[in-house]
Amino acid sequence: MIRFGDVLGLADDALIAAQRLGEWCSRAPEMEEDIALANIALDQLGAARLLFAYAGELEGHGRSEDDFAFLRGDREFRNVQLVELANGDFAVTMAKLLFLSAYQRLLYDRLAGGTDERLAAIAAKARKESAYHVDHSSRWVVRLGDGTDESHRRMQSGVDAVWPYTHELFEGSSADLREPWLAEIDKVFAEATLTRPADGWAPTGGRRGLHTEALSRLLAEMQVLHRAHPGATW
Amino acid sequence: MIRFGDVLGLADDALIAAQRLGEWCSRAPEMEEDIALANIALDQLGAARLLFAYAGELEGHGRSEDDFAFLRGDREFRNVQLVELANGDFAVTMAKLLFLSAYQRLLYDRLAGGTDERLAAIAAKARKESAYHVDHSSRWVVRLGDGTDESHRRMQSGVDAVWPYTHELFEGSSADLREPWLAEIDKVFAEATLTRPADGWAPTGGRRGLHTEALSRLLAEMQVLHRAHPGATW
Amino acid sequence: GDPQGYFDAIVAADQKVEPRDWMPEAYRKTLIRQIAQHAHSEIIGMQPEGNWISRAPSLKRKAILLAKVQDEAGHGLYLYAAAETLGISRQELVEMLIEGRQKYSSIFNYPTLSWADVGAIGWLVDGAAIVNQVPLCRCSYGPYARAMIRICKEESFHQRQGYEILYTLSHGTPEQKAMAQDAVDRWWYPSLAMFGPSDSDSTHSEQSMTWKIKRFSNDELRQRFVDMCVQQAGVLDLRIPDPDLRWNAERGAHDYTQPDYDELMQVIKGNGPCNRQRIEHRRRAHEEGAWVREAAAAHAAKKAVAHV
Amino acid sequence: GDPQGYFDAIVAADQKVEPRDWMPEAYRKTLIRQIAQHAHSEIIGMQPEGNWISRAPSLKRKAILLAKVQDEAGHGLYLYAAAETLGISRQELVEMLIEGRQKYSSIFNYPTLSWADVGAIGWLVDGAAIVNQVPLCRCSYGPYARAMIRICKEESFHQRQGYEILYTLSHGTPEQKAMAQDAVDRWWYPSLAMFGPSDSDSTHSEQSMTWKIKRFSNDELRQRFVDMCVQQAGVLDLRIPDPDLRWNAERGAHDYTQPDYDELMQVIKGNGPCNRQRIEHRRRAHEEGAWVREAAAAHAAKKAVAHV
């Protein structure tokens, strides 16, 4: 039985990831990468919109995608903390994207075969996109990990910084996805000559609306214009 | 005859300068400097509040200091662009502060002896503070200019980057302050072994509400909470 | 054979010059300069609109804007590729941009101050670009002409999106309408200036006409643009900020006030509001990405060795 | 004479040990650890509240908050100076902080999620600090005791400001009241944990008592804090998030639920929500300021030479 809060969590993951990826626009290390990151941001944004629409129906209070995106405070967002973390350098961004999209692919795979037809349809579309996101980010993780000394150092340090936030992905009903997720990640790490960080600190709270200090700042920027014109159409 | 818009311009200069200086909080190169920058930010904020109160009276529409600070968009702000520029490194910040406070001191000196008694009182207080700001920033400009090779390079590059924005300070009725201002700045530059940049590009528009792309972002952050709770008391 | 004669004949017959063909050195240089400037404009042009991606006021608009800025990166890539057929590398071109040795369109040296600017850029700037670029689809140099066909199709899509943004704003709340009018007020004259100096002061033009790189004069294109905008501004219910704008029945065209060409010259010289900011942004992205590009090259080299 | 005997007599007579006096090495080490931890707490403590300076909802509140965070930097400086009288330099202490070899109060490893958190920190965190610190004004080590007198005066000012913020919120709009309650809900137990483990698990305590560095047990101070808060929470019209909180007439004190000491141990070990962020922020400020400090030193050296 899919609950409103679960769908909202997935939607928020996708929206906040899109917002962070959008910050790279015109700042990527190569022009091809500007295009790729915008593409992935668009995929995440597209998934978020479909999920918000469905969440609105499940809730039954008539909230639209823009109501969800622009008129909630950070304590009402249900995304994992991983997606709200600052972009950092390109290595941190690729670590975040790999960890998120490998999780999303597994989750969408499961939902695509589930009994909730509406969610199955959304997931069937999104999982193809996730496969591309995994492919893109794991290629970069390999290139950077097995590139120069400098890029190896940065990639390992990015992985180390982000790793603690991956535990939150597997809380609750997605706990059993961690095994296949680790298998996928380990394969990438092996090729990238990276060391998987030890498990230990596992920050959490995002799914309950407890976020890092970064989220309210992200929302201040994202929501400023929409909130300045209550009720306006765009 | 002092006009509402002139007072508002001075208030906005001080407010936006305070907001930028406040961003340094807990990030300064020394703990003593954390205290000094907060002090200067407090002075600027204090002057802004007195000036807003007076502007509100001149306007006569009952607007409070918070109405001015939190409920205008960037096109309604009248500060010079100099103060809204990003902080940059410590050298850029000190260049901005020296240029601004040397101007403010001259201007407050004049206003303190002027016929508008209300403004004279505000200026009499503020000019003492400005003298301290000039002293503090010029000491740093000298230390950095005549410090290490690295600090000299950064200080000259900070001065070069900010210089074009100083022209706007001397538009209109403050045009004749540029001579004494240059004399002050040249003295500092000489001791700091810095080269005064050539005059050329002179960006302008702030006093007419035409700002850089930085101001609307600064305001988005500064105003987010106040605007989220219309009519609330804090 | 006589290569110059062959080249002249191809051009005269409105056929395409291709990369393998002989061409006059001045033709090659003119094309490199023009295509590079065009490519740089697409890349720098990502910044003013990119400034509003994070703040787009609805998710639909955010998606449209992200896709548009992405298209601009794509246009930049086609155009660098077209320039590369003339024997210069993308890397050289990018360095010339960052060092200020090649120009980009001066329009991108103005700031985007509100969301309505995104609409105004779509309507006016992309509109002016289309008027400029449609004739380039018939340019004598094949790779450039083909790139332009693809680009023009997307640009007209972008222009319509900008028009829709402004239409929604001008038919929205009073604040939204004021925002739209303010944007049009600020972008109108810079858009007119996109067509370059008036014909009497324009350099390069005559030779480019002969080579069929250019087919209409700056003033002809500017007039076409003004006539197009007047009509659309009516539907938008927005005022073009020119008190002397009026229909001239004799000329069958609108009389209008020329843009401030002294200002244009200042912006071209580097003294627009955002010249330094735009180049600094580009330089920083390039420098901060250096370690990534080096890593990719090092990794590729390792793999290549492994495959030998 | 017998230095240990003299030292013991001074302490027993409630007089002050001064820097020039002989003192046991363990006393010195304990004091350095405690004063340094206290100084670090002031410096790290600038971050959670500093997070809201840019967004303070009125100019008056912005000024008060700026001044408060500035005071914290000042407290840090007094305390580093007090530690320096024990023969260790500020630079060494700062390095130990950044390298994680010395601690700071675990309370600052929680995030400030709303403006009300600034109020809750003032009311609860500064309130707990005062309860902890007032006895330190009578500490046996003179420089520390004198620093604490000055600090406590300012802290009680801060506590009142935090209380006022919460009072205004709880008597404001429903959204403001909810924000205030949410902040109290999140900060209550971490504030209780500020007094350290319960007496049965506390190390160091007995010796510190003998040395008159510490005068009350953790549990005594915690009880004092709870009793103080209950009364004030009533006036604030905010609920303390402890369903078992009630007056115990027999003890003449409130019964209350202990904080989660396992969580406290996790935070102390480095696994609180913000440990890494706080240290990383401090480390970055320190490293990014290195060129400035070097320049100041180089300039001072030049001037010194010039004066010889």
PDB file of N, CA, C and O in Angstrom, chain C residues 12-55:
ATOM      1  N   ALA C  12      28.573  32.423 -56.721  1.00  0.00           N
ATOM      2  CA  ALA C  12      27.638  33.131 -57.613  1.00  0.00           C
ATOM      3  C   ALA C  12      26.416  32.262 -57.896  1.00  0.00           C
ATOM      4  O   ALA C  12      25.296  32.763 -57.991  1.00  0.00           O
ATOM      5  N   ALA C  13      26.622  30.947 -57.972  1.00  0.00           N
ATOM      6  CA  ALA C  13      25.518  30.044 -58.304  1.00  0.00           C
ATOM      7  C   ALA C  13      24.704  29.668 -57.066  1.00  0.00           C
ATOM      8  O   ALA C  13      23.868  28.769 -57.139  1.00  0.00           O
ATOM      9  N   ASP C  14      24.976  30.350 -55.938  1.00  0.00           N
ATOM     10  CA  ASP C  14      24.269  30.037 -54.694  1.00  0.00           C
ATOM     11  C   ASP C  14      24.444  28.581 -54.288  1.00  0.00           C
ATOM     12  O   ASP C  14      23.548  27.978 -53.690  1.00  0.00           O
ATOM     13  N   GLN C  15      25.584  28.012 -54.639  1.00  0.00           N
ATOM     14  CA  GLN C  15      25.882  26.667 -54.141  1.00  0.00           C
ATOM     15  C   GLN C  15      26.772  26.779 -52.900  1.00  0.00           C
ATOM     16  O   GLN C  15      27.171  27.876 -52.520  1.00  0.00           O
ATOM     17  N   LYS C  16      27.055  25.645 -52.277  1.00  0.00           N
ATOM     18  CA  LYS C  16      27.777  25.677 -51.004  1.00  0.00           C
ATOM     19  C   LYS C  16      29.277  25.446 -51.178  1.00  0.00           C
ATOM     20  O   LYS C  16      29.686  24.517 -51.895  1.00  0.00           O
ATOM     21  N   VAL C  17      30.048  26.247 -50.473  1.00  0.00           N
ATOM     22  CA  VAL C  17      31.473  25.974 -50.327  1.00  0.00           C
ATOM     23  C   VAL C  17      31.615  24.965 -49.183  1.00  0.00           C
ATOM     24  O   VAL C  17      30.972  25.124 -48.147  1.00  0.00           O
ATOM     25  N   GLU C  18      32.428  23.901 -49.422  1.00  0.00           N
ATOM     26  CA  GLU C  18      32.579  22.876 -48.389  1.00  0.00           C
ATOM     27  C   GLU C  18      34.010  22.894 -47.838  1.00  0.00           C
ATOM     28  O   GLU C  18      34.917  23.427 -48.483  1.00  0.00           O
ATOM     29  N   PRO C  19      34.227  22.301 -46.661  1.00  0.00           N
ATOM     30  CA  PRO C  19      35.540  22.396 -46.003  1.00  0.00           C
ATOM     31  C   PRO C  19      36.702  21.979 -46.905  1.00  0.00           C
ATOM     32  O   PRO C  19      37.764  22.583 -46.855  1.00  0.00           O
ATOM     33  N   ARG C  20      36.514  20.961 -47.755  1.00  0.00           N
ATOM     34  CA  ARG C  20      37.623  20.457 -48.587  1.00  0.00           C
ATOM     35  C   ARG C  20      37.917  21.396 -49.759  1.00  0.00           C
ATOM     36  O   ARG C  20      38.944  21.289 -50.403  1.00  0.00           O
ATOM     37  N   ASP C  21      36.997  22.321 -50.034  1.00  0.00           N
ATOM     38  CA  ASP C  21      37.177  23.231 -51.175  1.00  0.00           C
ATOM     39  C   ASP C  21      38.230  24.302 -50.891  1.00  0.00           C
ATOM     40  O   ASP C  21      38.393  24.730 -49.751  1.00  0.00           O
ATOM     41  N   TRP C  22      38.874  24.730 -51.951  1.00  0.00           N
ATOM     42  CA  TRP C  22      39.747  25.901 -51.812  1.00  0.00           C
ATOM     43  C   TRP C  22      38.880  27.123 -51.506  1.00  0.00           C
ATOM     44  O   TRP C  22      37.761  27.241 -52.001  1.00  0.00           O
ATOM     45  N   MET C  23      39.390  28.017 -50.676  1.00  0.00           N
ATOM     46  CA  MET C  23      38.660  29.267 -50.429  1.00  0.00           C
ATOM     47  C   MET C  23      39.677  30.355 -50.133  1.00  0.00           C
ATOM     48  O   MET C  23      40.787  30.079 -49.652  1.00  0.00           O
ATOM     49  N   PRO C  24      39.323  31.603 -50.428  1.00  0.00           N
ATOM     50  CA  PRO C  24      40.266  32.704 -50.159  1.00  0.00           C
ATOM     51  C   PRO C  24      40.544  32.787 -48.660  1.00  0.00           C
ATOM     52  O   PRO C  24      39.646  32.556 -47.843  1.00  0.00           O
ATOM     53  N   GLU C  25      41.774  33.134 -48.322  1.00  0.00           N
ATOM     54  CA  GLU C  25      42.156  33.198 -46.917  1.00  0.00           C
ATOM     55  C   GLU C  25      41.275  34.196 -46.153  1.00  0.00           C
ATOM     56  O   GLU C  25      40.899  33.963 -45.003  1.00  0.00           O
ATOM     57  N   ALA C  26      40.923  35.308 -46.793  1.00  0.00           N
ATOM     58  CA  ALA C  26      40.114  36.331 -46.115  1.00  0.00           C
ATOM     59  C   ALA C  26      38.697  35.802 -45.836  1.00  0.00           C
ATOM     60  O   ALA C  26      38.090  36.118 -44.814  1.00  0.00           O
ATOM     61  N   TYR C  27      38.192  34.988 -46.777  1.00  0.00           N
ATOM     62  CA  TYR C  27      36.876  34.360 -46.589  1.00  0.00           C
ATOM     63  C   TYR C  27      36.921  33.427 -45.371  1.00  0.00           C
ATOM     64  O   TYR C  27      36.074  33.479 -44.477  1.00  0.00           O
ATOM     65  N   ARG C  28      37.971  32.625 -45.308  1.00  0.00           N
ATOM     66  CA  ARG C  28      38.133  31.704 -44.194  1.00  0.00           C
ATOM     67  C   ARG C  28      38.206  32.477 -42.860  1.00  0.00           C
ATOM     68  O   ARG C  28      37.528  32.150 -41.895  1.00  0.00           O
ATOM     69  N   LYS C  29      39.003  33.536 -42.873  1.00  0.00           N
ATOM     70  CA  LYS C  29      39.169  34.297 -41.632  1.00  0.00           C
ATOM     71  C   LYS C  29      37.887  34.988 -41.206  1.00  0.00           C
ATOM     72  O   LYS C  29      37.543  35.039 -40.013  1.00  0.00           O
ATOM     73  N   THR C  30      37.191  35.537 -42.187  1.00  0.00           N
ATOM     74  CA  THR C  30      35.913  36.201 -41.880  1.00  0.00           C
ATOM     75  C   THR C  30      34.924  35.206 -41.272  1.00  0.00           C
ATOM     76  O   THR C  30      34.254  35.485 -40.281  1.00  0.00           O
ATOM     77  N   LEU C  31      34.880  34.031 -41.895  1.00  0.00           N
ATOM     78  CA  LEU C  31      33.949  33.009 -41.394  1.00  0.00           C
ATOM     79  C   LEU C  31      34.333  32.554 -39.987  1.00  0.00           C
ATOM     80  O   LEU C  31      33.471  32.415 -39.120  1.00  0.00           O
ATOM     81  N   ILE C  32      35.626  32.317 -39.781  1.00  0.00           N
ATOM     82  CA  ILE C  32      36.053  31.887 -38.447  1.00  0.00           C
ATOM     83  C   ILE C  32      35.633  32.934 -37.422  1.00  0.00           C
ATOM     84  O   ILE C  32      35.058  32.611 -36.384  1.00  0.00           O
ATOM     85  N   ARG C  33      35.906  34.202 -37.736  1.00  0.00           N
ATOM     86  CA  ARG C  33      35.566  35.258 -36.787  1.00  0.00           C
ATOM     87  C   ARG C  33      34.065  35.268 -36.512  1.00  0.00           C
ATOM     88  O   ARG C  33      33.615  35.323 -35.374  1.00  0.00           O
ATOM     89  N   GLN C  34      33.282  35.167 -37.587  1.00  0.00           N
ATOM     90  CA  GLN C  34      31.838  35.275 -37.417  1.00  0.00           C
ATOM     91  C   GLN C  34      31.249  34.043 -36.717  1.00  0.00           C
ATOM     92  O   GLN C  34      30.428  34.176 -35.801  1.00  0.00           O
ATOM     93  N   ILE C  35      31.673  32.868 -37.126  1.00  0.00           N
ATOM     94  CA  ILE C  35      31.114  31.650 -36.508  1.00  0.00           C
ATOM     95  C   ILE C  35      31.552  31.564 -35.041  1.00  0.00           C
ATOM     96  O   ILE C  35      30.776  31.210 -34.156  1.00  0.00           O
ATOM     97  N   ALA C  36      32.817  31.911 -34.789  1.00  0.00           N
ATOM     98  CA  ALA C  36      33.298  31.861 -33.401  1.00  0.00           C
ATOM     99  C   ALA C  36      32.515  32.847 -32.539  1.00  0.00           C
ATOM    100  O   ALA C  36      32.082  32.511 -31.433  1.00  0.00           O
ATOM    101  N   GLN C  37      32.319  34.032 -33.047  1.00  0.00           N
ATOM    102  CA  GLN C  37      31.573  35.044 -32.277  1.00  0.00           C
ATOM    103  C   GLN C  37      30.166  34.543 -31.982  1.00  0.00           C
ATOM    104  O   GLN C  37      29.634  34.723 -30.891  1.00  0.00           O
ATOM    105  N   HIS C  38      29.596  33.871 -32.964  1.00  0.00           N
ATOM    106  CA  HIS C  38      28.261  33.310 -32.803  1.00  0.00           C
ATOM    107  C   HIS C  38      28.275  32.183 -31.750  1.00  0.00           C
ATOM    108  O   HIS C  38      27.411  32.125 -30.871  1.00  0.00           O
ATOM    109  N   ALA C  39      29.274  31.314 -31.827  1.00  0.00           N
ATOM    110  CA  ALA C  39      29.378  30.219 -30.845  1.00  0.00           C
ATOM    111  C   ALA C  39      29.582  30.781 -29.444  1.00  0.00           C
ATOM    112  O   ALA C  39      28.914  30.374 -28.482  1.00  0.00           O
ATOM    113  N   HIS C  40      30.507  31.747 -29.331  1.00  0.00           N
ATOM    114  CA  HIS C  40      30.749  32.357 -28.024  1.00  0.00           C
ATOM    115  C   HIS C  40      29.463  32.972 -27.466  1.00  0.00           C
ATOM    116  O   HIS C  40      29.207  32.913 -26.267  1.00  0.00           O
ATOM    117  N   SER C  41      28.668  33.569 -28.342  1.00  0.00           N
ATOM    118  CA  SER C  41      27.435  34.214 -27.894  1.00  0.00           C
ATOM    119  C   SER C  41      26.482  33.195 -27.286  1.00  0.00           C
ATOM    120  O   SER C  41      25.795  33.477 -26.296  1.00  0.00           O
ATOM    121  N   GLU C  42      26.437  32.014 -27.890  1.00  0.00           N
ATOM    122  CA  GLU C  42      25.558  30.979 -27.338  1.00  0.00           C
ATOM    123  C   GLU C  42      26.034  30.578 -25.947  1.00  0.00           C
ATOM    124  O   GLU C  42      25.238  30.407 -25.018  1.00  0.00           O
ATOM    125  N   ILE C  43      27.335  30.442 -25.793  1.00  0.00           N
ATOM    126  CA  ILE C  43      27.886  29.975 -24.516  1.00  0.00           C
ATOM    127  C   ILE C  43      27.751  31.052 -23.437  1.00  0.00           C
ATOM    128  O   ILE C  43      27.309  30.777 -22.319  1.00  0.00           O
ATOM    129  N   ILE C  44      28.125  32.281 -23.779  1.00  0.00           N
ATOM    130  CA  ILE C  44      27.979  33.369 -22.807  1.00  0.00           C
ATOM    131  C   ILE C  44      26.493  33.625 -22.545  1.00  0.00           C
ATOM    132  O   ILE C  44      26.086  33.953 -21.428  1.00  0.00           O
ATOM    133  N   GLY C  45      25.692  33.435 -23.572  1.00  0.00           N
ATOM    134  CA  GLY C  45      24.256  33.670 -23.443  1.00  0.00           C
ATOM    135  C   GLY C  45      23.573  32.743 -22.449  1.00  0.00           C
ATOM    136  O   GLY C  45      22.433  33.000 -22.029  1.00  0.00           O
ATOM    137  N   MET C  46      24.242  31.676 -22.052  1.00  0.00           N
ATOM    138  CA  MET C  46      23.656  30.806 -21.022  1.00  0.00           C
ATOM    139  C   MET C  46      23.572  31.526 -19.677  1.00  0.00           C
ATOM    140  O   MET C  46      22.743  31.185 -18.843  1.00  0.00           O
ATOM    141  N   GLN C  47      24.454  32.487 -19.459  1.00  0.00           N
ATOM    142  CA  GLN C  47      24.530  33.093 -18.127  1.00  0.00           C
ATOM    143  C   GLN C  47      23.345  33.975 -17.753  1.00  0.00           C
ATOM    144  O   GLN C  47      22.768  33.797 -16.671  1.00  0.00           O
ATOM    145  N   PRO C  48      22.979  34.951 -18.595  1.00  0.00           N
ATOM    146  CA  PRO C  48      21.886  35.832 -18.151  1.00  0.00           C
ATOM    147  C   PRO C  48      20.590  35.066 -17.879  1.00  0.00           C
ATOM    148  O   PRO C  48      19.904  35.343 -16.890  1.00  0.00           O
ATOM    149  N   GLU C  49      20.260  34.102 -18.712  1.00  0.00           N
ATOM    150  CA  GLU C  49      19.033  33.345 -18.446  1.00  0.00           C
ATOM    151  C   GLU C  49      19.243  32.302 -17.359  1.00  0.00           C
ATOM    152  O   GLU C  49      18.372  32.067 -16.528  1.00  0.00           O
ATOM    153  N   GLY C  50      20.449  31.710 -17.342  1.00  0.00           N
ATOM    154  CA  GLY C  50      20.768  30.731 -16.301  1.00  0.00           C
ATOM    155  C   GLY C  50      20.604  31.326 -14.903  1.00  0.00           C
ATOM    156  O   GLY C  50      20.299  30.609 -13.948  1.00  0.00           O
ATOM    157  N   ASN C  51      20.780  32.644 -14.836  1.00  0.00           N
ATOM    158  CA  ASN C  51      20.616  33.369 -13.576  1.00  0.00           C
ATOM    159  C   ASN C  51      19.241  33.155 -12.942  1.00  0.00           C
ATOM    160  O   ASN C  51      19.075  33.351 -11.742  1.00  0.00           O
ATOM    161  N   TRP C  52      18.246  32.750 -13.730  1.00  0.00           N
ATOM    162  CA  TRP C  52      16.890  32.595 -13.192  1.00  0.00           C
ATOM    163  C   TRP C  52      16.411  31.157 -13.102  1.00  0.00           C
ATOM    164  O   TRP C  52      15.280  30.900 -12.675  1.00  0.00           O
ATOM    165  N   ILE C  53      17.239  30.193 -13.468  1.00  0.00           N
ATOM    166  CA  ILE C  53      16.799  28.788 -13.386  1.00  0.00           C
ATOM    167  C   ILE C  53      16.423  28.445 -11.949  1.00  0.00           C
ATOM    168  O   ILE C  53      15.380  27.859 -11.684  1.00  0.00           O
ATOM    169  N   SER C  54      17.278  28.828 -11.011  1.00  0.00           N
ATOM    170  CA  SER C  54      17.030  28.432  -9.618  1.00  0.00           C
ATOM    171  C   SER C  54      15.786  29.110  -9.045  1.00  0.00           C
ATOM    172  O   SER C  54      15.236  28.638  -8.063  1.00  0.00           O
ATOM    173  N   ARG C  55      15.371  30.232  -9.649  1.00  0.00           N
ATOM    174  CA  ARG C  55      14.243  30.993  -9.099  1.00  0.00           C
ATOM    175  C   ARG C  55      13.001  30.967  -9.989  1.00  0.00           C
ATOM    176  O   ARG C  55      12.056  31.731  -9.735  1.00  0.00           O
TER     177      ARG C  55
END
